[in-house]
XYZ file of C-alpha atoms in Angstrom:
513
model
C -27.635 86.068 -44.990
C -28.363 89.308 -43.193
C -31.191 89.456 -40.714
C -32.601 92.512 -42.459
C -32.940 90.551 -45.675
C -34.750 87.780 -43.824
C -37.251 90.227 -42.389
C -37.849 91.741 -45.840
C -38.674 88.351 -47.325
C -41.733 88.010 -45.088
C -43.195 91.197 -46.521
C -43.762 92.527 -42.998
C -46.777 90.242 -42.497
C -47.068 87.744 -39.679
C -49.553 85.000 -38.824
C -49.807 84.045 -35.130
C -46.704 86.197 -34.596
C -44.577 84.263 -37.126
C -43.453 85.112 -40.697
C -46.127 84.217 -43.288
C -43.417 82.292 -45.143
C -43.446 79.784 -42.246
C -46.979 78.798 -43.270
C -46.002 78.215 -46.894
C -43.533 75.662 -45.452
C -46.207 74.438 -43.002
C -48.575 73.473 -45.836
C -45.845 72.109 -48.133
C -44.605 69.825 -45.350
C -48.205 68.929 -44.506
C -48.869 67.514 -47.991
C -45.545 65.664 -48.056
C -46.322 64.040 -44.694
C -49.886 63.310 -45.909
C -48.417 61.307 -48.760
C -45.719 59.588 -46.655
C -47.871 58.556 -43.696
C -50.880 57.760 -45.882
C -48.796 55.276 -47.860
C -46.934 54.013 -44.770
C -50.223 53.220 -42.996
C -51.163 50.906 -45.873
C -47.804 49.301 -46.610
C -47.691 46.443 -44.051
C -51.459 45.805 -44.199
C -51.348 45.630 -48.029
C -48.414 43.213 -47.986
C -49.970 40.814 -45.404
C -53.506 41.000 -46.854
C -54.686 37.875 -48.717
C -54.343 37.913 -52.513
C -58.130 37.408 -52.734
C -58.503 40.794 -51.030
C -56.039 42.478 -53.383
C -52.943 42.157 -51.172
C -49.744 40.184 -51.711
C -50.260 37.559 -48.974
C -46.819 38.031 -47.382
C -45.927 36.746 -43.900
C -45.812 39.282 -41.059
C -42.044 38.792 -40.722
C -41.402 39.497 -44.413
C -43.727 42.518 -44.451
C -42.199 44.139 -41.355
C -38.711 43.390 -42.717
C -39.457 45.288 -45.955
C -40.999 48.047 -43.824
C -37.721 48.196 -41.841
C -35.584 48.585 -44.991
C -37.951 51.144 -46.495
C -38.227 53.379 -43.407
C -34.475 53.133 -42.794
C -33.648 54.292 -46.331
C -36.245 57.090 -46.180
C -34.343 58.565 -43.236
C -30.864 57.601 -44.483
C -30.945 59.600 -47.740
C -31.425 63.038 -46.019
C -27.721 63.146 -45.105
C -26.941 63.108 -48.843
C -29.793 65.543 -49.586
C -28.536 67.956 -46.914
C -24.984 67.809 -48.299
C -26.159 68.429 -51.890
C -28.222 71.428 -50.785
C -25.390 72.950 -48.706
C -22.847 72.566 -51.507
C -24.723 72.829 -54.817
C -28.517 73.085 -54.968
C -29.589 75.375 -52.144
C -32.337 74.289 -49.760
C -35.222 75.637 -51.870
C -34.314 73.843 -55.100
C -33.691 70.626 -53.123
C -37.189 70.791 -51.565
C -38.799 71.403 -54.946
C -36.909 68.613 -56.713
C -37.570 66.219 -53.830
C -41.302 66.957 -53.871
C -41.704 66.087 -57.553
C -39.601 62.900 -57.211
C -41.819 61.780 -54.293
C -44.937 62.493 -56.398
C -43.515 60.335 -59.216
C -42.964 57.563 -56.659
C -46.602 57.613 -55.547
C -47.815 57.502 -59.156
C -45.608 54.431 -59.638
C -47.099 52.754 -56.518
C -50.605 53.428 -57.840
C -49.891 51.355 -60.992
C -49.923 48.201 -58.792
C -47.416 46.017 -60.660
C -44.456 44.406 -58.870
C -41.738 46.419 -60.739
C -43.658 49.722 -60.387
C -44.206 49.027 -56.665
C -40.470 48.712 -55.965
C -39.661 51.630 -58.284
C -42.226 53.721 -56.391
C -40.629 52.919 -53.032
C -37.205 53.837 -54.469
C -38.431 57.199 -55.801
C -40.106 58.100 -52.478
C -36.830 57.261 -50.685
C -34.744 59.425 -53.065
C -37.207 62.346 -53.023
C -37.515 62.353 -49.232
C -33.715 62.583 -48.966
C -33.806 65.916 -50.795
C -37.042 67.187 -49.240
C -36.930 66.343 -45.537
C -33.701 67.921 -44.166
C -33.900 71.017 -46.324
C -37.443 72.138 -45.542
C -36.492 71.864 -41.835
C -33.378 73.967 -42.542
C -35.428 76.696 -44.295
C -37.607 77.033 -41.163
C -34.469 77.832 -39.148
C -33.344 80.356 -41.787
C -36.539 82.390 -41.270
C -35.324 83.394 -37.797
C -32.403 85.737 -37.139
C -31.328 88.090 -34.351
C -34.484 90.201 -34.666
C -36.922 87.292 -34.156
C -34.772 84.611 -32.470
C -37.283 84.262 -29.604
C -39.847 82.833 -31.995
C -37.662 79.945 -33.211
C -38.868 77.226 -30.794
C -42.503 78.255 -31.330
C -41.936 78.315 -35.091
C -40.666 74.731 -35.065
C -43.599 73.668 -32.867
C -46.060 75.189 -35.368
C -44.163 73.580 -38.254
C -44.388 70.278 -36.386
C -48.163 70.746 -36.176
C -48.122 70.912 -39.992
C -46.162 67.630 -40.076
C -48.776 65.965 -37.916
C -51.793 67.506 -39.586
C -50.551 65.897 -42.811
C -49.959 62.590 -41.037
C -53.444 62.750 -39.495
C -55.313 63.212 -42.768
C -52.974 60.932 -44.705
C -53.478 58.009 -42.321
C -57.224 58.559 -41.880
C -58.138 59.131 -45.553
C -55.566 56.950 -47.387
C -55.912 54.288 -44.677
C -59.710 54.291 -44.919
C -59.826 54.194 -48.738
C -57.042 51.579 -48.908
C -58.653 49.238 -46.342
C -62.309 49.759 -47.246
C -62.292 50.534 -50.995
C -59.073 49.720 -52.892
C -55.364 49.492 -52.039
C -54.203 51.241 -55.197
C -56.707 54.114 -54.739
C -55.252 54.625 -51.245
C -51.721 54.767 -52.688
C -52.920 57.007 -55.547
C -54.561 59.530 -53.206
C -51.212 60.015 -51.439
C -49.678 60.939 -54.820
C -52.367 63.510 -55.687
C -51.629 65.548 -52.557
C -47.860 65.366 -53.043
C -48.238 66.810 -56.560
C -50.429 69.636 -55.193
C -47.904 70.299 -52.384
C -44.914 70.482 -54.750
C -46.753 72.829 -57.135
C -47.936 75.031 -54.255
C -44.328 75.431 -53.043
C -43.114 76.161 -56.581
C -45.633 78.965 -57.131
C -45.208 80.469 -53.629
C -41.410 80.488 -53.356
C -41.019 84.233 -54.035
C -42.137 84.810 -50.442
C -38.705 83.558 -49.256
C -36.682 86.253 -51.046
C -33.032 85.098 -51.050
C -33.515 82.460 -48.339
C -32.627 78.956 -49.519
C -31.119 79.946 -52.877
C -28.166 78.011 -54.318
C -24.795 78.672 -52.632
C -22.145 80.728 -54.445
C -18.498 81.347 -53.552
C -19.419 84.869 -52.426
C -22.251 83.637 -50.176
C -20.091 80.910 -48.671
C -17.256 83.389 -47.967
C -19.736 85.854 -46.421
C -21.239 83.123 -44.213
C -17.771 82.155 -42.966
C -16.930 85.814 -42.297
C -20.234 86.474 -40.491
C -19.829 83.443 -38.240
C -17.301 84.594 -35.631
C -17.924 81.651 -33.268
C -14.574 80.210 -32.072
C -13.666 76.852 -33.664
C -13.587 74.987 -30.316
C -17.136 76.209 -29.501
C -18.409 75.042 -32.916
C -16.726 71.650 -32.346
C -18.291 71.288 -28.878
C -21.751 72.234 -30.133
C -21.494 69.723 -32.965
C -20.641 67.052 -30.358
C -23.871 68.015 -28.548
C -25.812 67.666 -31.835
C -24.375 64.164 -32.311
C -25.320 63.147 -28.736
C -28.906 64.406 -29.194
C -29.101 62.608 -32.552
C -27.681 59.384 -31.048
C -30.285 59.259 -28.276
C -33.090 59.678 -30.818
C -32.225 56.120 -31.949
C -33.637 54.807 -28.656
C -36.760 56.924 -29.140
C -37.601 56.196 -32.779
C -36.726 52.482 -32.666
C -39.631 52.053 -30.222
C -41.902 54.830 -31.526
C -41.835 53.491 -35.088
C -43.527 50.261 -33.965
C -46.643 52.303 -34.845
C -46.416 51.315 -38.522
C -45.440 47.682 -37.872
C -46.101 45.678 -34.697
C -48.617 48.161 -33.241
C -50.611 48.055 -36.505
C -50.557 44.230 -36.340
C -51.662 44.425 -32.668
C -54.513 46.751 -33.696
C -55.571 44.515 -36.615
C -55.427 41.081 -34.936
C -55.365 41.492 -31.153
C -57.693 44.444 -30.499
C -61.485 44.397 -30.233
C -62.438 46.919 -32.931
C -66.122 45.998 -33.433
C -68.593 48.516 -32.042
C -72.379 48.101 -31.966
C -75.311 50.122 -30.680
C -74.478 53.089 -28.451
C -70.698 52.485 -28.484
C -70.752 52.489 -32.293
C -72.647 55.801 -32.357
C -70.295 57.358 -29.777
C -67.282 56.333 -31.886
C -68.841 57.839 -35.025
C -69.456 61.150 -33.219
C -65.944 61.210 -31.687
C -64.358 60.324 -35.046
C -66.379 63.087 -36.739
C -65.221 65.710 -34.220
C -61.616 64.438 -34.420
C -61.684 64.866 -38.201
C -63.734 68.051 -38.628
C -62.066 70.185 -35.925
C -58.484 69.867 -37.320
C -59.838 70.434 -40.863
C -61.563 73.623 -39.660
C -58.408 74.880 -37.871
C -56.295 74.277 -40.999
C -58.884 75.993 -43.200
C -58.671 79.033 -40.907
C -54.852 79.021 -41.258
C -55.212 78.830 -45.043
C -57.536 81.848 -44.902
C -54.926 83.773 -42.861
C -52.186 82.868 -45.351
C -54.390 84.009 -48.230
C -55.034 87.337 -46.472
C -51.288 87.868 -45.948
C -50.047 86.754 -49.384
C -53.183 86.581 -51.564
C -52.130 89.027 -54.276
C -48.487 88.018 -54.629
C -48.932 84.234 -54.241
C -52.411 83.763 -55.702
C -51.569 80.647 -57.737
C -49.935 78.818 -54.816
C -52.903 79.725 -52.614
C -55.351 78.572 -55.299
C -53.695 75.134 -55.281
C -54.063 75.054 -51.488
C -57.769 75.890 -51.824
C -58.139 73.048 -54.339
C -56.378 70.621 -51.971
C -58.611 71.648 -49.069
C -61.744 71.330 -51.182
C -60.635 67.760 -51.935
C -59.937 67.098 -48.222
C -63.388 68.374 -47.186
C -65.080 66.363 -49.935
C -63.317 63.146 -48.855
C -63.988 63.808 -45.151
C -67.735 64.351 -45.736
C -67.917 61.229 -47.975
C -66.040 59.063 -45.428
C -68.075 60.218 -42.421
C -71.370 59.902 -44.322
C -70.447 56.351 -45.384
C -69.659 55.380 -41.774
C -72.873 56.885 -40.356
C -74.910 54.894 -42.901
C -73.607 51.588 -41.447
C -75.393 49.895 -38.511
C -72.242 48.302 -37.129
C -68.906 50.036 -36.976
C -65.558 48.331 -37.245
C -62.743 50.711 -36.399
C -60.106 50.408 -39.180
C -56.739 49.104 -37.909
C -55.106 52.161 -39.502
C -57.334 54.516 -37.446
C -55.191 54.143 -34.319
C -52.267 55.626 -36.222
C -54.138 58.952 -36.481
C -54.320 59.258 -32.683
C -50.660 60.295 -32.499
C -51.163 63.119 -34.997
C -54.471 64.194 -33.429
C -52.959 64.352 -29.948
C -50.009 66.389 -31.292
C -52.273 68.977 -32.932
C -54.226 69.240 -29.647
C -51.278 69.131 -27.195
C -48.537 71.038 -29.091
C -49.809 74.518 -28.063
C -49.987 73.355 -24.418
C -46.395 72.051 -24.514
C -45.232 75.250 -26.224
C -46.865 77.247 -23.395
C -45.365 74.888 -20.780
C -41.790 75.528 -22.010
C -42.467 79.251 -22.372
C -44.216 80.036 -19.061
C -43.933 77.262 -16.486
C -41.118 74.755 -16.905
C -38.321 75.078 -19.435
C -35.537 72.605 -18.588
C -32.482 72.115 -20.789
C -32.650 69.954 -23.918
C -31.196 66.751 -22.351
C -33.871 66.805 -19.607
C -36.673 67.307 -22.151
C -35.284 64.434 -24.224
C -34.991 62.213 -21.147
C -38.589 62.904 -20.086
C -39.717 62.121 -23.661
C -37.967 58.738 -23.610
C -39.523 57.847 -20.225
C -43.027 58.787 -21.439
C -42.531 56.615 -24.539
C -41.565 53.656 -22.336
C -44.683 54.184 -20.193
C -46.825 53.959 -23.348
C -45.433 50.509 -24.082
C -45.925 49.567 -20.405
C -49.657 50.219 -20.964
C -49.611 47.844 -23.973
C -47.665 45.210 -22.010
C -50.317 45.380 -19.265
C -53.167 45.189 -21.805
C -51.561 42.190 -23.532
C -50.966 40.305 -20.255
C -53.991 38.019 -20.793
C -53.071 36.924 -24.352
C -51.895 33.269 -24.381
C -48.432 32.535 -25.824
C -48.569 32.026 -29.595
C -52.169 33.274 -30.011
C -52.822 34.677 -33.495
C -55.879 36.734 -32.465
C -57.291 38.310 -29.287
C -59.880 40.878 -28.179
C -57.966 43.411 -26.056
C -59.754 46.676 -25.232
C -59.017 49.627 -27.542
C -58.319 51.786 -24.483
C -54.807 50.351 -24.064
C -53.790 51.377 -27.605
C -55.372 54.814 -27.110
C -53.447 55.330 -23.826
C -50.199 54.138 -25.458
C -50.574 56.631 -28.324
C -51.323 59.464 -25.866
C -48.147 58.777 -23.856
C -46.077 58.307 -27.045
C -47.307 61.675 -28.327
C -46.375 63.468 -25.103
C -42.933 61.870 -25.391
C -42.610 62.924 -29.029
C -43.383 66.558 -28.158
C -40.457 66.495 -25.710
C -38.076 65.109 -28.355
C -38.793 65.901 -32.006
C -39.619 69.655 -32.286
C -37.131 70.350 -29.466
C -34.415 68.468 -31.386
C -35.111 70.312 -34.641
C -34.888 73.657 -32.847
C -31.629 72.721 -31.060
C -29.962 71.688 -34.325
C -30.846 75.021 -35.925
C -29.368 76.802 -32.859
C -26.234 74.667 -32.401
C -25.132 74.022 -36.010
C -23.305 76.737 -37.999
C -25.300 78.035 -40.994
C -22.890 76.526 -43.541
C -23.561 73.009 -42.160
C -27.279 73.316 -41.429
C -28.585 70.982 -44.144
C -25.909 68.379 -43.363
C -26.665 68.445 -39.609
C -30.370 67.920 -40.258
C -29.250 65.015 -42.444
C -27.282 63.588 -39.481
C -30.420 63.934 -37.330
C -32.476 61.959 -39.855
C -29.641 59.440 -40.356
C -30.098 58.372 -36.744
C -33.830 58.075 -37.409
C -32.875 55.754 -40.295
C -30.849 53.515 -37.994
C -33.704 53.547 -35.471
C -36.332 52.706 -38.104
C -34.290 49.758 -39.327
C -33.665 48.375 -35.836
C -37.302 48.982 -34.914
C -38.617 47.250 -38.031
C -36.290 44.280 -37.568
C -37.245 43.988 -33.885
C -40.936 44.289 -34.806
C -40.502 41.333 -37.168
C -39.947 39.141 -34.050
C -43.478 39.804 -32.768
C -44.657 36.261 -33.617
C -41.487 34.546 -32.334
C -41.328 36.434 -29.005
C -45.091 36.187 -28.344
C -44.991 32.409 -29.069
C -41.817 31.713 -27.063
C -42.561 34.064 -24.140
C -45.664 36.287 -24.461
C -47.008 39.350 -26.261
C -46.553 41.223 -22.983
C -42.803 40.397 -22.996
C -42.536 41.754 -26.567
C -43.884 45.158 -25.467
C -41.737 45.192 -22.307
C -38.621 45.342 -24.545
C -39.877 48.724 -25.802
C -40.673 49.791 -22.236
C -37.292 49.203 -20.622
C -34.843 50.304 -23.360
C -36.202 53.872 -23.926
C -36.686 54.465 -20.180
C -33.103 53.367 -19.465
C -31.767 55.641 -22.241
C -33.839 58.556 -20.888
C -32.323 58.229 -17.409
C -28.765 58.064 -18.853
C -29.309 61.227 -20.941
C -30.683 63.146 -17.955
C -27.554 62.157 -16.005
C -25.441 63.610 -18.874
C -27.100 67.055 -18.513
C -24.133 68.870 -16.840
C -21.698 67.639 -19.538
C -24.153 68.547 -22.343
C -24.632 72.076 -20.940
C -20.866 72.637 -21.106
C -20.735 71.476 -24.724
C -23.645 73.736 -25.775
C -21.815 76.885 -24.549
C -24.810 78.921 -23.438
C -27.389 77.665 -25.955
C -30.560 76.866 -24.020
């Protein structure tokens, strides 16, 4: 793919200094993450909820075990999806197909029968395999020699789209699922995935030739254009595998958010607020919800200005989705303000990660750009240490819980501090990793290498879910504090090891910073 062709595909327009096509991907990924995280926030709570309350009445161990299998498979299938796109489908067709399969999965979950529930999980797993690695690969394909300097910033902005979707998915699907109806929460996730897939379908002309299906001619041209010596390619791929391996230590702990940390929020955290504290929470929650919605609406307006005439149908679907978001936000906040006493939903804490990312991502982007820009292994190591510190805060907060206790009233501040530290760690690992893969991997293997990245997330999710299933056993045998210390020491140890590997990693990256 020539750089000139890439520049042409953006139509000469930029938003925040980046190709307008980046923001088509931004919103498509946002709706996919809305659906994934919205459903994920409900999954364990739905399974462990009593049958009288519409749940399935499963044990915590069984629920977190299913969660482990589900999240592992969601991140396992991208290696197959990346391979299929590189060899046969092209990244664009893979994203489109994946989006509609995910939407079908959410519709199946909404039907609320046992067979449709498992079918729905299977369809979401299959669709994510096609969608996830290939939309990340397209982001990298928007940047060539003429705009290479914008790549890291582009991935950071894209990552804001990921987390904006997670934020609204968890807050709206979580709220409706917990407070109104489980199947309406699952159904809402499906509505936004359908809108996201259609929006991408009607806006794809903005990409020009980027992401089209491979042909023999294109493959031969890509091989000819890539004059990197074979030993350099091999070394850089080794660096990709090392980065991907160390993400296991990060995500195995981080993904406690959907399992053991949700259980800790539901059963061991004081979430009841009355009087002034209740009012303060309602005001803070309103600002936390309205400000990101306003920022995203402004971005939508900028995208419409840049592509309004040529992509009017895709933009119209985005307007419809945002009208629905605003309507749900106003309804939810109005409903909460009408209540005298406020109980913070257990799923609410999950939105803190996404909120902090949307707020902190520009600051981290500026930090790397202007003040401190260490090599990738150091950034990863710092991220792992910060993650461990977040669990240290939870271990300290849980210190007073007696062994084997099924409920407690720990202050919400410990969970809030943990999510803040986890988010800072994530910003040192995830967008940095995505950018490094797009820089280190040859173009012909881009989809596959993103698949390898997500494969390690699959392993981490499975280990994390299985470890989370021991929350009752470890807290009864030792203490809840001991359970969280496991997730303190392992990531911090891995972070120190990776920082010590920095000189070796720099050699393998051959000048890529």
